[in-house]
XYZ file of N, CA and C in Angstrom:
708
model
N 108.441 91.638 105.544
C 108.036 92.776 105.724
C 107.098 93.211 106.534
N 106.746 93.418 107.922
C 105.616 93.413 108.689
C 105.040 95.095 108.857
N 104.518 94.439 107.612
C 103.226 96.126 107.492
C 102.132 96.702 108.143
N 101.778 95.889 109.264
C 100.798 96.187 110.405
C 101.477 97.308 111.184
N 102.531 97.649 111.141
C 103.463 98.078 112.300
C 104.089 99.247 111.407
N 104.730 98.963 110.100
C 105.197 99.956 109.026
C 103.425 101.219 109.014
N 102.284 100.662 108.519
C 101.623 101.145 108.139
C 101.157 102.692 108.892
N 101.603 102.413 110.241
C 101.219 103.503 110.946
C 102.466 104.341 111.233
N 103.857 103.764 110.511
C 104.581 105.501 110.743
C 104.798 105.277 109.221
N 104.007 104.977 107.926
C 104.557 105.344 106.650
C 104.227 106.428 106.877
N 103.817 107.194 106.825
C 103.674 108.637 106.348
C 104.916 109.778 106.441
N 105.098 108.931 107.579
C 106.575 110.399 108.022
C 107.935 110.060 107.790
N 107.829 109.013 106.552
C 109.136 109.021 105.776
C 108.932 110.439 104.912
N 110.103 110.936 104.641
C 109.825 112.337 104.108
C 110.010 111.935 103.049
N 110.026 111.640 101.754
C 110.283 111.010 100.996
C 108.915 110.629 100.348
N 108.081 109.787 101.655
C 107.119 109.792 100.728
C 106.495 111.002 100.828
N 105.917 112.057 100.789
C 105.343 112.839 100.513
C 105.633 114.212 100.100
N 106.638 114.022 100.011
C 107.772 115.204 99.001
C 106.897 115.528 97.783
N 106.683 117.003 98.072
C 105.839 117.707 96.301
C 106.989 117.242 95.691
N 108.363 117.562 95.610
C 109.150 117.423 94.753
C 108.661 116.170 93.745
N 108.483 115.325 94.855
C 108.950 113.761 93.969
C 107.389 113.894 93.314
N 106.335 114.576 93.974
C 105.119 114.402 93.044
C 105.431 114.454 92.068
N 105.127 116.124 92.428
C 105.622 117.031 91.108
C 105.804 116.355 89.968
N 107.367 115.579 90.223
C 107.966 115.145 89.457
C 107.570 113.926 88.310
N 106.846 113.243 89.274
C 106.317 111.508 89.289
C 104.983 112.169 87.380
N 104.492 113.304 87.756
C 103.014 112.717 86.986
C 103.650 114.351 86.309
N 104.689 115.189 86.312
C 104.836 115.914 85.002
C 104.709 116.054 84.012
N 105.109 114.572 82.635
C 104.272 114.226 81.608
C 102.956 113.986 81.306
N 102.245 114.026 82.227
C 101.387 114.008 82.018
C 100.074 115.286 81.335
N 99.627 114.975 79.776
C 99.718 115.305 78.870
C 97.443 115.660 78.980
N 96.921 115.828 80.573
C 95.803 115.636 80.235
C 95.292 115.849 81.698
N 94.179 116.578 81.923
C 93.548 117.038 83.290
C 92.307 115.952 82.957
N 92.141 115.611 82.928
C 91.292 114.443 83.119
C 90.653 112.720 82.320
N 90.719 111.827 83.354
C 90.952 110.593 83.369
C 89.557 109.752 83.825
N 89.111 108.970 82.802
C 87.537 108.059 83.049
C 88.064 107.130 84.210
N 88.903 105.925 84.229
C 89.611 105.112 85.445
C 91.072 105.213 85.143
N 91.274 105.556 86.522
C 92.646 105.079 87.144
C 93.030 103.949 88.323
N 94.420 103.174 88.106
C 94.481 102.801 89.335
C 96.060 102.768 89.271
N 95.791 102.256 90.349
C 97.058 102.383 91.346
C 98.193 101.168 91.871
N 97.944 100.916 91.755
C 99.284 99.297 91.883
C 99.673 99.987 93.154
N 99.738 99.295 94.737
C 100.158 99.098 95.760
C 100.249 101.003 95.972
N 99.093 100.867 96.418
C 98.945 102.147 96.413
C 99.063 102.390 97.962
N 99.311 101.436 99.269
C 99.779 102.189 100.347
C 98.457 102.862 100.853
N 99.507 104.105 101.700
C 98.547 104.892 102.319
C 97.874 106.498 101.750
N 97.928 106.005 100.497
C 97.017 106.767 99.461
C 98.064 108.298 99.357
N 99.013 108.596 99.250
C 99.577 109.806 99.140
C 99.998 110.810 98.372
N 100.156 109.598 96.977
C 99.937 109.563 95.538
C 98.413 110.117 94.937
N 97.340 109.097 94.839
C 97.041 109.032 94.915
C 95.845 110.166 95.724
N 96.142 110.859 96.824
C 95.739 112.173 97.696
C 96.418 113.045 96.705
N 97.284 112.962 96.025
C 98.196 114.307 95.491
C 97.638 114.581 93.745
N 96.830 113.366 93.439
C 96.694 113.214 92.263
C 94.991 114.180 91.725
N 94.221 113.742 92.938
C 92.994 113.989 93.375
C 92.672 114.807 93.574
N 93.565 115.950 93.815
C 94.065 116.801 94.274
C 94.556 118.190 92.575
N 94.854 117.604 92.231
C 95.189 118.458 90.719
C 94.879 117.886 89.628
N 94.398 116.913 88.898
C 93.734 116.590 88.275
C 92.694 115.351 88.578
N 91.419 114.984 87.211
C 89.935 114.756 87.854
C 89.382 113.071 87.035
N 88.773 112.798 87.637
C 88.740 111.352 86.854
C 87.588 110.859 87.979
N 86.488 110.033 87.382
C 85.618 109.403 86.633
C 85.911 108.561 87.981
N 86.863 107.394 88.625
C 86.322 106.475 88.895
C 88.947 106.210 89.795
N 88.837 106.381 90.536
C 90.251 106.122 91.033
C 89.862 105.318 91.786
N 90.641 104.031 91.325
C 91.033 102.275 92.408
C 92.425 101.761 92.562
N 92.630 101.874 94.383
C 93.494 101.714 95.028
C 93.486 100.166 95.084
N 94.578 99.306 94.321
C 94.901 97.951 95.196
C 96.367 98.113 95.696
N 95.853 97.208 97.056
C 97.177 97.045 97.601
C 97.609 95.306 98.848
N 98.426 94.723 98.660
C 98.800 93.561 99.420
C 98.197 93.601 100.530
N 98.376 94.753 101.410
C 97.848 94.900 103.073
C 97.031 96.114 103.045
N 95.895 95.331 103.820
C 94.582 95.387 104.365
C 95.494 96.264 105.186
N 96.333 96.693 106.301
C 96.734 97.590 107.509
C 97.288 99.299 106.565
N 97.672 99.144 105.454
C 97.719 100.061 104.970
C 96.777 100.546 103.933
N 96.114 99.856 103.365
C 94.391 100.654 102.779
C 93.597 101.380 104.203
N 93.973 100.939 105.095
C 93.002 101.426 106.361
C 93.610 102.840 106.267
N 94.471 102.962 106.376
C 95.343 104.188 106.196
C 94.768 105.242 105.234
N 93.853 104.342 104.178
C 93.910 106.098 104.113
C 92.252 106.317 104.284
N 92.313 107.587 104.036
C 91.281 108.253 104.476
C 90.089 109.220 103.098
N 90.664 109.241 102.366
C 89.480 110.102 100.883
C 88.777 109.106 100.444
N 87.719 109.036 100.670
C 86.489 108.360 100.208
C 86.456 108.497 98.777
N 87.337 108.927 98.426
C 86.809 109.811 96.455
C 87.910 108.644 95.842
N 88.882 107.883 97.252
C 89.435 106.236 96.677
C 89.177 104.603 96.835
N 88.460 104.083 95.434
C 87.612 102.599 95.887
C 89.545 102.159 96.375
N 88.879 101.404 97.382
C 90.186 100.326 97.604
C 89.536 98.418 97.093
N 90.508 98.032 97.169
C 90.789 96.763 96.906
C 91.916 96.148 97.554
N 91.713 95.540 98.469
C 93.007 94.483 99.526
C 92.915 93.347 98.458
N 93.783 92.994 97.612
C 93.816 92.094 96.366
C 95.744 91.971 96.412
N 96.968 90.673 95.375
C 97.581 91.260 94.977
C 97.744 92.253 93.393
N 98.766 92.084 92.811
C 98.814 92.130 91.283
C 99.307 91.347 90.657
N 99.292 89.983 90.779
C 99.560 89.143 89.667
C 98.728 88.977 88.812
N 97.032 89.137 89.675
C 95.290 89.372 88.992
C 95.157 90.825 89.127
N 94.848 91.374 88.368
C 94.346 92.858 88.822
C 92.761 92.847 87.996
N 91.784 92.440 88.839
C 91.124 92.563 88.742
C 89.332 93.710 88.373
N 90.065 94.140 86.279
C 90.089 94.657 85.573
C 89.484 94.360 84.617
N 88.731 94.772 83.790
C 88.885 94.110 81.994
C 89.601 94.616 81.614
N 89.899 94.411 80.158
C 90.789 93.955 79.401
C 90.627 95.944 78.701
N 91.852 96.690 78.148
C 91.280 98.390 77.960
C 90.368 98.786 78.480
N 90.265 98.569 80.188
C 89.190 99.501 80.666
C 90.569 100.656 81.933
N 91.335 100.690 81.716
C 91.972 101.499 82.352
C 93.049 102.980 81.309
N 92.276 103.882 81.749
C 92.950 105.357 81.431
C 94.830 105.423 81.785
N 94.483 105.426 83.347
C 96.005 105.457 83.293
C 96.571 104.552 85.078
N 97.836 103.905 84.817
C 98.240 103.332 85.824
C 99.694 103.698 85.965
N 98.750 103.956 87.830
C 100.214 103.906 88.487
C 101.062 102.701 89.076
N 102.461 103.101 89.281
C 103.109 102.163 91.179
C 103.815 102.973 90.857
N 104.422 102.747 91.915
C 104.998 103.878 92.492
C 105.807 103.281 94.124
N 107.659 102.975 93.926
C 108.020 102.075 94.549
C 107.733 100.546 95.031
N 107.171 99.830 93.856
C 106.869 98.565 94.517
C 107.377 97.599 94.091
N 108.105 97.514 92.844
C 109.203 96.825 91.712
C 109.537 95.888 92.864
N 110.282 96.752 94.106
C 111.773 95.781 94.812
C 110.767 95.272 95.119
N 109.358 95.223 96.078
C 108.990 93.802 96.553
C 108.101 92.744 96.038
N 108.625 93.272 94.894
C 107.731 91.608 93.714
C 109.161 90.783 93.172
N 109.262 89.532 93.145
C 109.538 88.740 91.882
C 109.563 89.087 91.074
N 110.558 88.004 90.539
C 110.326 87.538 88.662
C 110.194 87.624 88.540
N 108.939 86.728 89.408
C 108.011 85.732 88.085
C 106.498 87.217 88.089
N 106.519 87.281 89.535
C 105.607 88.601 90.088
C 105.457 89.614 89.355
N 105.817 90.106 89.061
C 106.805 91.776 87.978
C 106.068 91.662 86.944
N 107.246 90.039 86.465
C 105.758 89.908 84.983
C 105.142 89.447 84.850
N 104.242 89.240 85.711
C 102.800 89.014 86.025
C 102.063 89.885 86.189
N 102.787 91.055 87.284
C 102.243 92.568 87.318
C 101.764 93.583 86.019
N 103.402 93.282 85.010
C 103.611 93.582 83.974
C 102.375 93.351 82.624
N 102.600 91.755 82.595
C 101.610 91.583 81.234
C 100.004 92.450 82.132
N 99.675 92.090 83.678
C 97.994 92.493 83.880
C 97.537 94.329 83.590
N 98.599 94.873 83.545
C 99.216 96.740 82.850
C 98.607 96.765 81.333
N 99.395 95.585 80.991
C 99.073 96.141 78.919
C 97.829 95.520 78.818
N 97.639 94.795 79.354
C 95.636 94.165 79.425
C 94.689 95.001 79.497
N 95.495 95.873 81.038
C 94.003 96.621 81.455
C 94.358 98.285 80.876
N 95.591 98.895 80.485
C 95.522 99.301 79.839
C 94.932 99.928 78.911
N 94.179 100.902 78.282
C 92.901 101.848 77.153
C 94.451 101.991 76.166
N 93.255 101.521 74.702
C 94.430 101.538 73.423
C 95.804 102.837 73.571
N 95.114 103.998 74.523
C 95.729 105.787 74.040
C 96.320 105.610 76.109
N 96.328 104.289 76.536
C 96.363 104.815 78.380
C 97.744 104.262 78.556
N 98.207 104.846 79.429
C 99.788 105.343 80.299
C 100.377 104.527 81.519
N 100.992 104.190 81.196
C 101.675 103.620 82.928
C 102.568 104.134 83.282
N 102.622 104.846 84.528
C 103.496 105.247 84.714
C 104.904 104.834 86.059
N 105.883 104.515 86.210
C 106.204 103.769 87.486
C 107.288 105.136 87.530
N 107.332 104.680 89.010
C 108.890 105.869 89.817
C 109.308 104.131 90.881
N 110.690 104.299 90.579
C 110.638 103.244 91.606
C 112.505 104.014 92.192
N 112.477 103.890 93.759
C 114.104 103.853 94.319
C 114.787 103.535 93.364
N 116.315 103.500 93.274
C 117.333 102.752 92.325
C 118.543 103.426 92.756
N 119.654 102.199 93.216
C 121.366 102.522 92.850
C 121.645 103.648 92.390
N 122.536 104.268 92.270
C 122.726 105.216 91.756
C 124.103 105.029 90.560
N 123.909 103.984 90.697
C 125.461 103.607 89.376
C 125.166 101.770 89.113
N 125.187 100.700 88.541
C 125.052 99.210 89.073
C 126.328 98.377 89.396
N 127.368 99.283 89.371
C 128.722 99.357 90.319
C 127.955 99.564 92.001
N 127.687 99.605 91.519
C 126.968 99.711 93.974
C 125.337 98.649 94.103
N 125.355 98.283 92.822
C 123.616 97.122 93.435
C 124.570 96.556 94.563
N 124.822 95.093 93.920
C 125.376 94.436 95.064
C 125.852 95.102 97.140
N 126.775 96.280 97.049
C 126.088 97.134 98.700
C 125.056 97.462 98.539
N 123.547 97.718 97.564
C 123.573 98.947 97.562
C 121.925 97.949 98.741
N 122.179 96.838 97.848
C 121.065 95.221 98.180
C 122.206 95.224 100.152
N 122.840 94.808 100.364
C 123.446 94.263 101.538
C 122.887 96.017 102.256
N 123.214 97.226 102.065
C 122.975 98.255 102.890
C 121.386 98.169 103.252
N 120.604 97.993 102.129
C 119.210 97.675 102.876
C 118.662 96.508 103.805
N 119.065 95.838 103.097
C 119.030 94.557 104.043
C 117.974 93.598 103.600
N 116.869 93.247 103.129
C 115.418 93.269 103.392
C 115.432 92.240 102.418
N 116.304 91.154 102.328
C 116.456 90.183 101.351
C 115.848 90.125 100.145
N 116.080 92.033 99.697
C 115.366 92.093 98.163
C 116.179 91.997 97.411
N 115.864 92.655 95.945
C 117.313 92.777 94.829
C 116.348 93.894 94.388
N 117.060 95.562 94.533
C 116.546 96.976 94.329
C 116.745 96.921 92.816
N 116.624 96.886 91.716
C 116.921 96.485 90.462
C 117.278 97.708 90.120
N 118.469 98.164 89.097
C 119.264 99.086 88.450
C 118.230 100.088 87.425
N 118.231 100.490 86.859
C 118.005 101.187 86.004
C 118.001 100.714 84.420
N 118.906 99.643 84.881
C 119.041 99.616 82.811
C 118.155 98.125 83.000
N 117.940 97.484 84.593
C 116.847 96.003 84.166
C 115.806 95.949 85.166
N 115.616 97.404 85.179
C 114.269 97.994 85.441
C 113.446 97.943 83.764
N 114.815 98.378 83.113
C 114.395 98.801 81.490
C 114.022 97.817 80.584
N 115.081 96.914 81.196
C 114.484 95.535 80.633
C 113.938 94.895 80.517
N 113.351 94.761 82.177
C 112.158 94.012 82.158
C 110.155 94.813 81.872
N 110.709 95.493 81.772
C 109.421 96.906 80.982
C 109.338 96.721 79.654
N 110.420 96.810 79.681
C 110.301 97.320 77.784
C 109.516 95.245 76.899
N 109.730 94.483 77.959
C 108.923 93.336 76.921
C 108.193 93.189 77.811
N 106.957 94.055 78.609
C 105.739 93.715 78.233
C 104.606 95.350 77.691
N 105.856 95.929 77.809
C 105.066 97.455 77.136
C 106.511 98.382 76.647
N 105.512 99.234 75.909
C 106.248 100.743 75.323
C 107.065 101.547 75.745
N 108.046 101.203 76.207
C 108.533 102.365 76.970
C 108.692 104.277 76.128
N 107.396 104.895 76.746
C 107.824 106.779 76.092
C 108.880 107.334 76.327
N 108.785 107.233 77.639
C 109.699 108.257 77.411
C 110.561 108.208 79.262
N 111.811 108.610 79.937
C 111.976 108.027 81.665
C 113.111 108.886 81.817
N 113.553 109.298 82.753
C 113.874 110.108 83.420
C 114.592 109.884 85.169
N 115.172 110.464 85.724
C 115.772 110.139 86.662
C 115.772 111.269 87.455
N 115.631 112.068 88.652
C 114.810 112.426 89.847
C 115.836 112.175 90.932
N 116.714 113.132 91.158
C 117.538 113.137 92.926
C 116.475 113.716 94.018
N 116.334 112.691 95.018
C 115.963 113.706 96.033
C 116.925 113.663 97.727
N 117.244 114.887 97.616
C 118.493 115.750 98.202
C 118.744 115.135 100.171
N 119.102 115.198 100.047
C 120.059 115.012 101.944
C 118.733 114.690 103.016
N 118.541 112.851 102.165
C 117.224 112.359 103.085
C 118.053 111.883 104.746
N 117.142 111.606 105.547
C 117.399 111.555 107.019
C 117.511 109.997 106.358
N 118.454 109.523 107.708
C 118.473 108.023 108.031
C 118.360 107.449 108.814
N 118.142 108.518 110.016
C 116.828 108.340 111.302
C 115.700 108.248 110.809
N 115.041 109.359 110.290
C 114.330 108.695 110.002
C 113.297 107.732 109.121
N 114.309 107.867 107.956
C 114.137 106.544 106.786
C 114.094 105.122 107.644
N 114.904 105.192 109.043
C 115.161 103.485 109.656
C 113.553 103.968 111.252
N 113.621 105.016 111.175
C 112.466 105.115 112.505
C 111.661 104.767 112.189
N 110.751 105.355 110.380
C 109.338 104.768 110.763
C 109.598 103.583 109.695
N 110.468 103.125 109.014
C 110.739 101.919 108.596
C 110.412 100.699 109.400
N 110.491 100.928 111.069
C 110.956 100.273 111.916
C 112.039 99.306 111.888
N 112.907 100.464 111.604
C 114.705 99.750 111.784
C 114.962 100.024 113.271
N 116.519 99.026 113.668
C 117.075 99.680 115.070
C 117.988 101.326 113.526
N 117.842 101.561 114.428
C 118.366 102.942 114.139
C 119.471 103.333 113.943
N 120.098 102.320 114.936
C 121.785 102.437 115.932
C 121.945 101.558 114.493
N 122.076 100.705 114.168
C 122.627 99.668 113.138
C 122.363 100.265 111.623
N 121.363 100.764 111.173
C 121.156 101.130 109.932
C 122.381 102.486 110.204
N 122.654 102.961 111.184
C 123.928 104.504 110.861
C 125.011 103.644 110.729
N 125.129 102.630 110.952
C 125.905 102.432 111.535
C 126.678 101.526 110.578
N 125.647 101.134 109.891
C 125.896 100.209 108.212
C 126.448 101.232 107.363
N 125.434 102.470 107.667
C 126.097 103.001 106.676
C 127.632 104.334 106.600
N 127.962 104.218 108.164
C 128.913 104.423 107.645
C 130.380 103.631 107.804
N 130.111 102.266 107.301
C 130.910 101.341 106.716
C 130.895 101.334 105.630
N 129.998 101.677 105.030
C 130.158 102.616 103.004
C 131.326 102.576 102.626
N 131.220 101.912 101.255
C 132.506 102.718 100.675
C 132.476 103.703 100.210
N 133.937 104.207 99.988
C 134.433 105.704 99.273
C 133.330 106.126 99.097
N 133.656 105.270 97.849
C 132.682 105.069 96.008
C 131.241 105.118 96.428
N 130.678 104.412 97.506
C 129.353 104.437 97.509
C 128.349 106.087 98.042
N 130.162 106.394 99.166
C 129.647 107.136 100.097
C 129.729 109.037 99.195
N 130.788 109.025 98.235
C 130.568 110.097 97.409
C 129.060 109.924 96.087
N 128.588 109.152 96.000
C 127.575 108.610 94.361
C 126.328 109.597 95.620
N 126.155 108.515 96.531
C 125.200 109.632 97.438
C 125.364 110.958 98.183
N 126.532 111.234 97.873
C 126.857 112.966 98.426
C 126.788 112.844 99.769
N 126.737 111.527 100.426
C 126.901 111.623 102.162
C 127.591 112.883 103.426
N 126.521 112.552 103.607
C 126.663 113.799 105.144
C 126.383 112.866 106.365
N 127.629 113.565 107.070
C 127.314 113.204 108.215
C 127.524 113.596 109.973
N 126.269 113.621 110.778
C 126.518 114.631 111.681
C 126.430 114.051 112.495
N 126.774 114.209 114.327
C 126.536 113.426 115.643
C 125.243 112.948 115.513
N 124.355 113.066 115.231
C 123.070 112.239 115.749
C 122.685 111.595 114.248
N 122.627 111.498 113.213
C 122.397 111.698 111.749
C 123.345 111.416 110.939
N 122.715 110.606 109.094
C 123.494 111.124 108.131
C 122.475 111.171 106.968
N 123.204 111.774 106.140
C 121.775 112.100 104.571
C 122.571 112.490 104.069
N 121.978 111.068 102.467
C 121.852 110.735 102.053
C 121.213 111.584 100.645
N 121.503 111.795 99.481
C 120.553 111.617 98.703
C 120.058 110.537 98.371
N 119.225 109.923 97.491
C 118.230 108.420 96.460
C 118.286 109.611 95.564
N 118.007 108.173 94.680
C 118.036 108.154 93.412
C 116.694 107.498 93.090
N 115.548 108.847 91.783
C 114.689 107.312 91.218
C 114.084 107.904 89.989
N 113.867 106.398 89.151
C 113.469 106.875 87.997
C 112.448 106.721 87.581
N 111.919 107.414 86.955
C 110.416 108.154 85.890
C 110.044 107.412 85.047
N 109.188 105.886 84.927
C 109.012 105.260 82.710
C 107.854 105.880 82.613
N 107.597 106.075 82.236
C 106.645 106.491 81.097
C 106.186 105.711 79.735
N 105.552 104.177 80.276
C 104.663 103.567 78.802
C 103.432 103.901 78.685
N 103.258 102.726 77.379
C 101.898 101.968 76.438
C 102.435 100.923 76.398
N 100.972 100.673 76.203
C 100.619 98.572 75.179
C 100.940 99.070 74.598
N 101.593 97.438 74.676
C 102.991 97.200 73.301
C 101.385 96.815 71.553
């Protein structure tokens, strides 16, 4: 992934700033104030901006592998760190809330486990970890889903994500949400992909896949539903 190129267009992606998705992400938070909040894979700071506009904290930390993405963050209340998530630079039991949105698919299996171990270590005894991740609508289209996205990465299914997390953390709550009728040309353009190629790949999807995503084709675009899983966890 060329994050330098993508960072300039990332916020143009429809789902990234979708208020409905952000509201759903935080809907089970029980407090309005958290001392320390950590976002892993903060990107351009969209989730952070929403949190800081609706909740309060003493410190909001954001880490990301890409300095180019961090450079897009303008909110001076965010403490930015350009590091990966294998080794989180915070003390044991120090973070009241840890957030990760749509980062899992960029991490290999070992990094996922290391990251979750670090999250478990850093969470306070009463702290909460919230994960949101785009997933296939069903396990039966998992292989086709990965081929469609074509980034040489695996988009984990709901059951796979639940298994990985439950090995490191205690799952408190999980639910799925659907963002409806997302423009494929918007996604392709904002992620620096060939729009015509991506449109044609969607046209070649199986009928089963198209039905699941509520596929809708127009003269110059395709619109689909996207499924997100949200999981709330705490320390084991």
